[in-house]
GROMACS .gro file of C-alpha atoms in nm:
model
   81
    1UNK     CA    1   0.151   1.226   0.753
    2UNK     CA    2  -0.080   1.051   0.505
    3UNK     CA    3  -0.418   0.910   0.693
    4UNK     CA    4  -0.418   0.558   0.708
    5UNK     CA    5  -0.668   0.425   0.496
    6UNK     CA    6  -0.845   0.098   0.399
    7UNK     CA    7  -0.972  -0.034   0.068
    8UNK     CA    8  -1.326  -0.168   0.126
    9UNK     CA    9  -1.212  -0.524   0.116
   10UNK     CA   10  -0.953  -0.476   0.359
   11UNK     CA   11  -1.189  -0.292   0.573
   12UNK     CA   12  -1.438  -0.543   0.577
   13UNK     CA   13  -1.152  -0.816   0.654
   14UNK     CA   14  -1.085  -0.621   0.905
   15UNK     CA   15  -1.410  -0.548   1.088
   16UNK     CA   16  -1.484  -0.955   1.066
   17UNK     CA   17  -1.181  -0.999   1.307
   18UNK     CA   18  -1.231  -0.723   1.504
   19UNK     CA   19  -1.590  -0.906   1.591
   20UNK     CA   20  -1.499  -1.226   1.562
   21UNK     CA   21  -1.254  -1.096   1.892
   22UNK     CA   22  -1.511  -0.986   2.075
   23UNK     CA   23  -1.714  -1.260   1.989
   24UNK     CA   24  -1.441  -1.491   2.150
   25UNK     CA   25  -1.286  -1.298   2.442
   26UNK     CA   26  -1.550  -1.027   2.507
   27UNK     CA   27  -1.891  -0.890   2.412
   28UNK     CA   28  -2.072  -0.919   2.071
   29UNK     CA   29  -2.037  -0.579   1.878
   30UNK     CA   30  -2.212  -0.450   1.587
   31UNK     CA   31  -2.044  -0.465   1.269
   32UNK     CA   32  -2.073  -0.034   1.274
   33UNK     CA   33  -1.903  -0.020   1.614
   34UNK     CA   34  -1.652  -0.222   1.521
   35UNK     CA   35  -1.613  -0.022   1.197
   36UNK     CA   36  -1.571   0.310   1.460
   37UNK     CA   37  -1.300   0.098   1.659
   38UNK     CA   38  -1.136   0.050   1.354
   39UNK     CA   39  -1.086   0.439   1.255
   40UNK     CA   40  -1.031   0.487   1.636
   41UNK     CA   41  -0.686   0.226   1.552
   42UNK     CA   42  -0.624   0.383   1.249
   43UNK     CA   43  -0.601   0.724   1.344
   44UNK     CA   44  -0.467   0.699   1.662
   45UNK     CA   45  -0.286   0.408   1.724
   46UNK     CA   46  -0.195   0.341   1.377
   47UNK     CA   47   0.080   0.595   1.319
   48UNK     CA   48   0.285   0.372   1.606
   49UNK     CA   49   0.308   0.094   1.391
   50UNK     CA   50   0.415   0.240   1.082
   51UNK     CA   51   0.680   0.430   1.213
   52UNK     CA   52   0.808   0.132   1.376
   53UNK     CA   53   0.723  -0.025   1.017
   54UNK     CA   54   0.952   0.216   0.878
   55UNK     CA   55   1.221   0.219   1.170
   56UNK     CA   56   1.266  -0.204   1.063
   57UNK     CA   57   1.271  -0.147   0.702
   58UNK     CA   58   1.529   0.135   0.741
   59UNK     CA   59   1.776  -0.107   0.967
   60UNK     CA   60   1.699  -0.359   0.726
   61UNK     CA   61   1.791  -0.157   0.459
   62UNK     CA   62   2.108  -0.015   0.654
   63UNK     CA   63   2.208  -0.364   0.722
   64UNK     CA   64   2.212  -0.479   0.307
   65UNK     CA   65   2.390  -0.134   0.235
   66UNK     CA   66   2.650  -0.262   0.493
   67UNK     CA   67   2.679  -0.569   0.333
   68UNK     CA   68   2.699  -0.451  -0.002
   69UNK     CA   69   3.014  -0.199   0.141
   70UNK     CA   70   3.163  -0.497   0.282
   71UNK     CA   71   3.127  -0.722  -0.054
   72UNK     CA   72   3.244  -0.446  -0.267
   73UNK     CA   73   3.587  -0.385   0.000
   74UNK     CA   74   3.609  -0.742  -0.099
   75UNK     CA   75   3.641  -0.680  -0.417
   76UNK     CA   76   3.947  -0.441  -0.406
   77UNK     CA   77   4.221  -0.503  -0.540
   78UNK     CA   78   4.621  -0.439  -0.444
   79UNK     CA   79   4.717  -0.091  -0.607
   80UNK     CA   80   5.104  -0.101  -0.711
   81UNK     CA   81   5.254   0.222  -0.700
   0.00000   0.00000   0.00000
């Protein structure tokens, strides 16, 4: 699998929460820290939510496809033989 990886904006989005979290529920923490705690998500924890990303969009898609069968059995028509 592809390593996750962050553009620079998103990264630094992404550090603010992380310390703005521990500003609120635990400990301050360095900007660099929480850029480690970041990679530490991204490598390890991250692959969890993609694939269950991918799991939802796949049911999702699975679901339309359904649909679609159903619409186009509705759109059958009576053969005479």
């Amino acid at each position: 699998m592809k390593k996750i990886e962050f553009s620079k904006e998103e990264k630094a989005e992404i550090v603010s929460r992380i310390r703005a979290y521990f500003d609120r529920e635990l400990d301050p923490i360095g900007a660099l820290p929480a850029e480690f705690l970041l990679d530490f998500f991204a490598e390890e924890i991250g692959p969890y939510f993609y694939n269950r990303g991918l799991r939802d969009a796949q049911a999702a898609l699975l679901q339309r496809l359904d649909d679609v069968a159903e619409d186009i059995h509705l759109l059958e028509r009576e053969e005479k033989f």
